[in-house]
Amino acid sequence: MNKRLWFLFLTIFIDMLGVGILIPVIPQLLGEPNSPYYLLNASQEHLGLILLGVLMAIYPFATFFAAPVLGALSDKYGRKPVLFLSILGTALSYFIFAYAILTRNITLLFASRLVDGLTGGNISVAQAAIADSVEPEHRTKAFGSIGAAFGLGFIIGPFLGGVLSTPSVLPFFNASTPFIFSGILSLFNAFSIYFFFKES
């Protein structure tokens, strides 16, 4: 795998890691009244479940509309600047989500997922960059590696989300910690793309 593909592999892995980290944490915020991280009153359980469903749906809904736009922009201006800006948007969304948990601000939770969805077309742009970078006879192998990045992110993400949100592991861990961690990872990813990724 060439150097450019490693950066794209890392981009998709970190994206999927962030999605996986959500899995054990978000239900505790709006779906489990007995959780110490529950953001509503215990009597609002039904409302919490509705909000949980909407919160989970915002990201794919926004991505459905944003991904083609980001793809078109990457065709016009290049893969690198669109990847960099979209990953920065993902990092920002994680930091907003962490802040929303700490301040118990449900509106910011929704804003965070919307920002991530609107800038989350970086996977489609990364796939386009792979198609640019690999000869046709090797594309099956390259896209297979991307499938591995998806799988690894979904496997490791929920584990990390559970560990990083458990105070018994370290006293300062709470429900916001996984998102701060994901935001830092995304920032690292964005600047590695900016400084080291060669335009495809």
PDB file of C-alpha atoms in Angstrom:
ATOM      1  CA  MET A   1       0.000   0.000   0.000  1.00  0.00           C
ATOM      2  CA  ASN A   2       1.508   3.345  -1.019  1.00  0.00           C
ATOM      3  CA  LYS A   3       1.899   6.305   1.351  1.00  0.00           C
ATOM      4  CA  ARG A   4      -1.167   8.146   0.016  1.00  0.00           C
ATOM      5  CA  LEU A   5      -3.371   5.112   0.661  1.00  0.00           C
ATOM      6  CA  TRP A   6      -2.163   4.899   4.260  1.00  0.00           C
ATOM      7  CA  PHE A   7      -3.427   8.430   4.912  1.00  0.00           C
ATOM      8  CA  LEU A   8      -6.773   7.611   3.313  1.00  0.00           C
ATOM      9  CA  PHE A   9      -6.968   4.373   5.307  1.00  0.00           C
ATOM     10  CA  LEU A  10      -6.299   6.387   8.490  1.00  0.00           C
ATOM     11  CA  THR A  11      -8.980   8.942   7.538  1.00  0.00           C
ATOM     12  CA  ILE A  12     -11.671   6.302   7.105  1.00  0.00           C
ATOM     13  CA  PHE A  13     -10.549   4.373  10.189  1.00  0.00           C
ATOM     14  CA  ILE A  14     -10.761   7.491  12.399  1.00  0.00           C
ATOM     15  CA  ASP A  15     -14.168   8.371  10.932  1.00  0.00           C
ATOM     16  CA  MET A  16     -15.537   4.929  11.726  1.00  0.00           C
ATOM     17  CA  LEU A  17     -13.849   4.946  15.119  1.00  0.00           C
ATOM     18  CA  GLY A  18     -15.744   8.144  15.944  1.00  0.00           C
ATOM     19  CA  VAL A  19     -19.038   6.606  14.811  1.00  0.00           C
ATOM     20  CA  GLY A  20     -18.315   3.504  16.890  1.00  0.00           C
ATOM     21  CA  ILE A  21     -17.453   5.555  19.981  1.00  0.00           C
ATOM     22  CA  LEU A  22     -20.977   7.010  19.873  1.00  0.00           C
ATOM     23  CA  ILE A  23     -22.632   3.614  20.210  1.00  0.00           C
ATOM     24  CA  PRO A  24     -22.247   2.954  23.972  1.00  0.00           C
ATOM     25  CA  VAL A  25     -22.501   6.619  25.019  1.00  0.00           C
ATOM     26  CA  ILE A  26     -25.455   8.217  23.187  1.00  0.00           C
ATOM     27  CA  PRO A  27     -28.105   5.819  24.611  1.00  0.00           C
ATOM     28  CA  GLN A  28     -26.998   6.819  28.109  1.00  0.00           C
ATOM     29  CA  LEU A  29     -27.654  10.484  27.340  1.00  0.00           C
ATOM     30  CA  LEU A  30     -31.246  10.168  26.146  1.00  0.00           C
ATOM     31  CA  GLY A  31     -32.335   6.535  26.310  1.00  0.00           C
ATOM     32  CA  GLU A  32     -31.485   5.307  29.802  1.00  0.00           C
ATOM     33  CA  PRO A  33     -33.063   7.265  32.707  1.00  0.00           C
ATOM     34  CA  ASN A  34     -30.978   5.341  35.264  1.00  0.00           C
ATOM     35  CA  SER A  35     -27.703   6.452  33.687  1.00  0.00           C
ATOM     36  CA  PRO A  36     -25.726   9.125  35.580  1.00  0.00           C
ATOM     37  CA  TYR A  37     -25.318  10.865  32.208  1.00  0.00           C
ATOM     38  CA  TYR A  38     -29.036  11.088  31.410  1.00  0.00           C
ATOM     39  CA  LEU A  39     -29.814  14.643  30.225  1.00  0.00           C
ATOM     40  CA  LEU A  40     -33.580  14.730  30.867  1.00  0.00           C
ATOM     41  CA  ASN A  41     -35.786  14.168  33.892  1.00  0.00           C
ATOM     42  CA  ALA A  42     -36.559  10.528  34.629  1.00  0.00           C
ATOM     43  CA  SER A  43     -40.235  11.222  33.894  1.00  0.00           C
ATOM     44  CA  GLN A  44     -39.351  12.213  30.298  1.00  0.00           C
ATOM     45  CA  GLU A  45     -38.288   8.732  29.193  1.00  0.00           C
ATOM     46  CA  HIS A  46     -40.595   8.622  26.140  1.00  0.00           C
ATOM     47  CA  LEU A  47     -39.400  12.045  24.982  1.00  0.00           C
ATOM     48  CA  GLY A  48     -35.817  10.904  25.481  1.00  0.00           C
ATOM     49  CA  LEU A  49     -36.313   7.885  23.229  1.00  0.00           C
ATOM     50  CA  ILE A  50     -37.806  10.066  20.483  1.00  0.00           C
ATOM     51  CA  LEU A  51     -34.918  12.534  20.780  1.00  0.00           C
ATOM     52  CA  LEU A  52     -32.454   9.644  20.717  1.00  0.00           C
ATOM     53  CA  GLY A  53     -33.889   8.402  17.427  1.00  0.00           C
ATOM     54  CA  VAL A  54     -33.781  11.869  15.883  1.00  0.00           C
ATOM     55  CA  LEU A  55     -30.231  12.437  17.141  1.00  0.00           C
ATOM     56  CA  MET A  56     -29.069   9.198  15.541  1.00  0.00           C
ATOM     57  CA  ALA A  57     -30.843  10.065  12.270  1.00  0.00           C
ATOM     58  CA  ILE A  58     -29.453  13.594  11.825  1.00  0.00           C
ATOM     59  CA  TYR A  59     -25.958  12.502  10.792  1.00  0.00           C
ATOM     60  CA  PRO A  60     -26.916  10.154   7.900  1.00  0.00           C
ATOM     61  CA  PHE A  61     -29.680  12.530   6.796  1.00  0.00           C
ATOM     62  CA  ALA A  62     -27.237  15.450   6.531  1.00  0.00           C
ATOM     63  CA  THR A  63     -24.566  13.291   4.907  1.00  0.00           C
ATOM     64  CA  PHE A  64     -27.069  12.119   2.285  1.00  0.00           C
ATOM     65  CA  PHE A  65     -27.321  15.700   1.016  1.00  0.00           C
ATOM     66  CA  ALA A  66     -23.787  16.892   1.748  1.00  0.00           C
ATOM     67  CA  ALA A  67     -21.690  14.031   0.364  1.00  0.00           C
ATOM     68  CA  PRO A  68     -22.535  14.670  -3.328  1.00  0.00           C
ATOM     69  CA  VAL A  69     -21.776  18.380  -2.860  1.00  0.00           C
ATOM     70  CA  LEU A  70     -18.425  17.642  -1.236  1.00  0.00           C
ATOM     71  CA  GLY A  71     -17.682  15.148  -3.997  1.00  0.00           C
ATOM     72  CA  ALA A  72     -18.383  17.782  -6.657  1.00  0.00           C
ATOM     73  CA  LEU A  73     -16.218  20.324  -4.810  1.00  0.00           C
ATOM     74  CA  SER A  74     -13.382  17.809  -4.610  1.00  0.00           C
ATOM     75  CA  ASP A  75     -13.647  17.229  -8.385  1.00  0.00           C
ATOM     76  CA  LYS A  76     -13.319  20.973  -8.940  1.00  0.00           C
ATOM     77  CA  TYR A  77     -10.831  22.059  -6.273  1.00  0.00           C
ATOM     78  CA  GLY A  78      -9.018  18.820  -5.456  1.00  0.00           C
ATOM     79  CA  ARG A  79      -9.345  16.024  -2.914  1.00  0.00           C
ATOM     80  CA  LYS A  80      -6.867  17.435  -0.394  1.00  0.00           C
ATOM     81  CA  PRO A  81      -8.554  20.761   0.535  1.00  0.00           C
ATOM     82  CA  VAL A  82     -12.000  19.155   0.767  1.00  0.00           C
ATOM     83  CA  LEU A  83     -10.658  16.296   2.886  1.00  0.00           C
ATOM     84  CA  PHE A  84      -8.845  18.736   5.181  1.00  0.00           C
ATOM     85  CA  LEU A  85     -11.874  20.986   5.707  1.00  0.00           C
ATOM     86  CA  SER A  86     -14.336  18.137   6.119  1.00  0.00           C
ATOM     87  CA  ILE A  87     -12.145  16.412   8.723  1.00  0.00           C
ATOM     88  CA  LEU A  88     -11.787  19.732  10.563  1.00  0.00           C
ATOM     89  CA  GLY A  89     -15.607  19.896  10.592  1.00  0.00           C
ATOM     90  CA  THR A  90     -15.721  16.420  12.079  1.00  0.00           C
ATOM     91  CA  ALA A  91     -13.234  17.435  14.799  1.00  0.00           C
ATOM     92  CA  LEU A  92     -15.275  20.550  15.582  1.00  0.00           C
ATOM     93  CA  SER A  93     -18.443  18.472  15.856  1.00  0.00           C
ATOM     94  CA  TYR A  94     -16.849  16.164  18.421  1.00  0.00           C
ATOM     95  CA  PHE A  95     -15.695  19.068  20.572  1.00  0.00           C
ATOM     96  CA  ILE A  96     -19.182  20.629  20.382  1.00  0.00           C
ATOM     97  CA  PHE A  97     -20.707  17.288  21.381  1.00  0.00           C
ATOM     98  CA  ALA A  98     -18.380  16.994  24.389  1.00  0.00           C
ATOM     99  CA  TYR A  99     -19.199  20.556  25.453  1.00  0.00           C
ATOM    100  CA  ALA A 100     -22.930  19.843  25.040  1.00  0.00           C
ATOM    101  CA  ILE A 101     -22.649  16.871  27.392  1.00  0.00           C
ATOM    102  CA  LEU A 102     -20.725  18.862  29.985  1.00  0.00           C
ATOM    103  CA  THR A 103     -23.240  21.725  29.862  1.00  0.00           C
ATOM    104  CA  ARG A 104     -26.270  19.400  29.450  1.00  0.00           C
ATOM    105  CA  ASN A 105     -27.288  21.312  26.332  1.00  0.00           C
ATOM    106  CA  ILE A 106     -29.465  19.085  24.143  1.00  0.00           C
ATOM    107  CA  THR A 107     -29.719  21.671  21.355  1.00  0.00           C
ATOM    108  CA  LEU A 108     -25.933  21.629  20.964  1.00  0.00           C
ATOM    109  CA  LEU A 109     -25.992  17.826  20.760  1.00  0.00           C
ATOM    110  CA  PHE A 110     -28.191  18.096  17.685  1.00  0.00           C
ATOM    111  CA  ALA A 111     -26.105  20.927  16.223  1.00  0.00           C
ATOM    112  CA  SER A 112     -22.988  18.809  16.642  1.00  0.00           C
ATOM    113  CA  ARG A 113     -24.418  15.845  14.749  1.00  0.00           C
ATOM    114  CA  LEU A 114     -25.660  18.176  12.011  1.00  0.00           C
ATOM    115  CA  VAL A 115     -22.192  19.728  11.606  1.00  0.00           C
ATOM    116  CA  ASP A 116     -20.632  16.263  11.452  1.00  0.00           C
ATOM    117  CA  GLY A 117     -23.170  15.126   8.854  1.00  0.00           C
ATOM    118  CA  LEU A 118     -22.690  18.192   6.651  1.00  0.00           C
ATOM    119  CA  THR A 119     -18.907  17.834   6.700  1.00  0.00           C
ATOM    120  CA  GLY A 120     -18.874  14.039   6.923  1.00  0.00           C
ATOM    121  CA  GLY A 121     -18.625  13.356   3.217  1.00  0.00           C
ATOM    122  CA  ASN A 122     -14.910  12.847   3.730  1.00  0.00           C
ATOM    123  CA  ILE A 123     -15.367   9.082   3.302  1.00  0.00           C
ATOM    124  CA  SER A 124     -16.748   9.525  -0.215  1.00  0.00           C
ATOM    125  CA  VAL A 125     -13.939  11.978  -1.024  1.00  0.00           C
ATOM    126  CA  ALA A 126     -11.370   9.532   0.369  1.00  0.00           C
ATOM    127  CA  GLN A 127     -12.815   6.784  -1.810  1.00  0.00           C
ATOM    128  CA  ALA A 128     -12.579   9.066  -4.848  1.00  0.00           C
ATOM    129  CA  ALA A 129      -8.940   9.777  -3.966  1.00  0.00           C
ATOM    130  CA  ILE A 130      -8.296   6.027  -3.822  1.00  0.00           C
ATOM    131  CA  ALA A 131      -9.813   5.598  -7.277  1.00  0.00           C
ATOM    132  CA  ASP A 132      -7.511   8.411  -8.495  1.00  0.00           C
ATOM    133  CA  SER A 133      -4.433   6.880  -6.925  1.00  0.00           C
ATOM    134  CA  VAL A 134      -4.676   3.201  -7.833  1.00  0.00           C
ATOM    135  CA  GLU A 135      -4.425   1.479 -11.176  1.00  0.00           C
ATOM    136  CA  PRO A 136      -7.694  -0.226 -12.207  1.00  0.00           C
ATOM    137  CA  GLU A 137      -6.261  -3.726 -11.715  1.00  0.00           C
ATOM    138  CA  HIS A 138      -5.359  -2.925  -8.083  1.00  0.00           C
ATOM    139  CA  ARG A 139      -8.530  -1.088  -7.044  1.00  0.00           C
ATOM    140  CA  THR A 140     -10.261  -4.186  -5.685  1.00  0.00           C
ATOM    141  CA  LYS A 141      -7.383  -4.731  -3.249  1.00  0.00           C
ATOM    142  CA  ALA A 142      -7.349  -1.044  -2.274  1.00  0.00           C
ATOM    143  CA  PHE A 143     -11.080  -0.911  -1.614  1.00  0.00           C
ATOM    144  CA  GLY A 144     -10.768  -4.161   0.341  1.00  0.00           C
ATOM    145  CA  SER A 145      -8.285  -2.387   2.616  1.00  0.00           C
ATOM    146  CA  ILE A 146     -10.830   0.405   3.078  1.00  0.00           C
ATOM    147  CA  GLY A 147     -13.394  -2.219   4.068  1.00  0.00           C
ATOM    148  CA  ALA A 148     -10.927  -3.358   6.722  1.00  0.00           C
ATOM    149  CA  ALA A 149     -10.696   0.247   7.985  1.00  0.00           C
ATOM    150  CA  PHE A 150     -14.493   0.344   8.303  1.00  0.00           C
ATOM    151  CA  GLY A 151     -14.510  -2.931  10.221  1.00  0.00           C
ATOM    152  CA  LEU A 152     -11.680  -2.002  12.577  1.00  0.00           C
ATOM    153  CA  GLY A 153     -13.295   1.332  13.378  1.00  0.00           C
ATOM    154  CA  PHE A 154     -16.611  -0.292  14.232  1.00  0.00           C
ATOM    155  CA  ILE A 155     -14.908  -2.948  16.377  1.00  0.00           C
ATOM    156  CA  ILE A 156     -12.535  -0.688  18.334  1.00  0.00           C
ATOM    157  CA  GLY A 157     -14.837   2.360  18.545  1.00  0.00           C
ATOM    158  CA  PRO A 158     -17.523   0.956  20.884  1.00  0.00           C
ATOM    159  CA  PHE A 159     -14.829  -0.549  23.126  1.00  0.00           C
ATOM    160  CA  LEU A 160     -13.047   2.815  23.393  1.00  0.00           C
ATOM    161  CA  GLY A 161     -16.345   4.616  23.945  1.00  0.00           C
ATOM    162  CA  GLY A 162     -17.137   2.308  26.852  1.00  0.00           C
ATOM    163  CA  VAL A 163     -13.687   2.556  28.430  1.00  0.00           C
ATOM    164  CA  LEU A 164     -13.275   6.322  28.040  1.00  0.00           C
ATOM    165  CA  SER A 165     -16.691   7.049  29.563  1.00  0.00           C
ATOM    166  CA  THR A 166     -16.132   4.905  32.682  1.00  0.00           C
ATOM    167  CA  PRO A 167     -14.912   6.811  35.775  1.00  0.00           C
ATOM    168  CA  SER A 168     -13.797   3.580  37.435  1.00  0.00           C
ATOM    169  CA  VAL A 169     -11.049   3.318  34.788  1.00  0.00           C
ATOM    170  CA  LEU A 170      -9.766   6.839  35.543  1.00  0.00           C
ATOM    171  CA  PRO A 171     -11.588   9.306  37.838  1.00  0.00           C
ATOM    172  CA  PHE A 172     -11.740  12.102  35.248  1.00  0.00           C
ATOM    173  CA  PHE A 173     -13.375   9.906  32.583  1.00  0.00           C
ATOM    174  CA  ASN A 174     -17.009  10.754  31.822  1.00  0.00           C
ATOM    175  CA  ALA A 175     -19.436  10.730  28.893  1.00  0.00           C
ATOM    176  CA  SER A 176     -17.646  13.651  27.204  1.00  0.00           C
ATOM    177  CA  THR A 177     -14.169  12.046  27.256  1.00  0.00           C
ATOM    178  CA  PRO A 178     -14.672   9.780  24.199  1.00  0.00           C
ATOM    179  CA  PHE A 179     -15.683  12.785  22.107  1.00  0.00           C
ATOM    180  CA  ILE A 180     -12.727  14.889  23.228  1.00  0.00           C
ATOM    181  CA  PHE A 181     -10.515  11.940  22.309  1.00  0.00           C
ATOM    182  CA  SER A 182     -12.204  11.620  18.884  1.00  0.00           C
ATOM    183  CA  GLY A 183     -11.852  15.367  18.290  1.00  0.00           C
ATOM    184  CA  ILE A 184      -8.125  15.245  19.029  1.00  0.00           C
ATOM    185  CA  LEU A 185      -7.714  12.236  16.722  1.00  0.00           C
ATOM    186  CA  SER A 186      -9.593  14.045  13.949  1.00  0.00           C
ATOM    187  CA  LEU A 187      -7.426  17.153  14.374  1.00  0.00           C
ATOM    188  CA  PHE A 188      -4.338  14.964  14.087  1.00  0.00           C
ATOM    189  CA  ASN A 189      -5.813  13.364  10.974  1.00  0.00           C
ATOM    190  CA  ALA A 190      -6.706  16.731   9.398  1.00  0.00           C
ATOM    191  CA  PHE A 191      -3.220  18.172   9.836  1.00  0.00           C
ATOM    192  CA  SER A 192      -1.546  14.953   8.674  1.00  0.00           C
ATOM    193  CA  ILE A 193      -3.601  15.317   5.464  1.00  0.00           C
ATOM    194  CA  TYR A 194      -2.663  19.010   5.200  1.00  0.00           C
ATOM    195  CA  PHE A 195       1.091  18.519   5.650  1.00  0.00           C
ATOM    196  CA  PHE A 196       1.789  15.069   4.228  1.00  0.00           C
ATOM    197  CA  PHE A 197      -0.952  14.048   1.789  1.00  0.00           C
ATOM    198  CA  LYS A 198      -0.130  14.639  -1.879  1.00  0.00           C
ATOM    199  CA  GLU A 199      -3.031  15.757  -4.045  1.00  0.00           C
ATOM    200  CA  SER A 200      -4.368  12.868  -6.105  1.00  0.00           C
TER     201      SER A 200
END
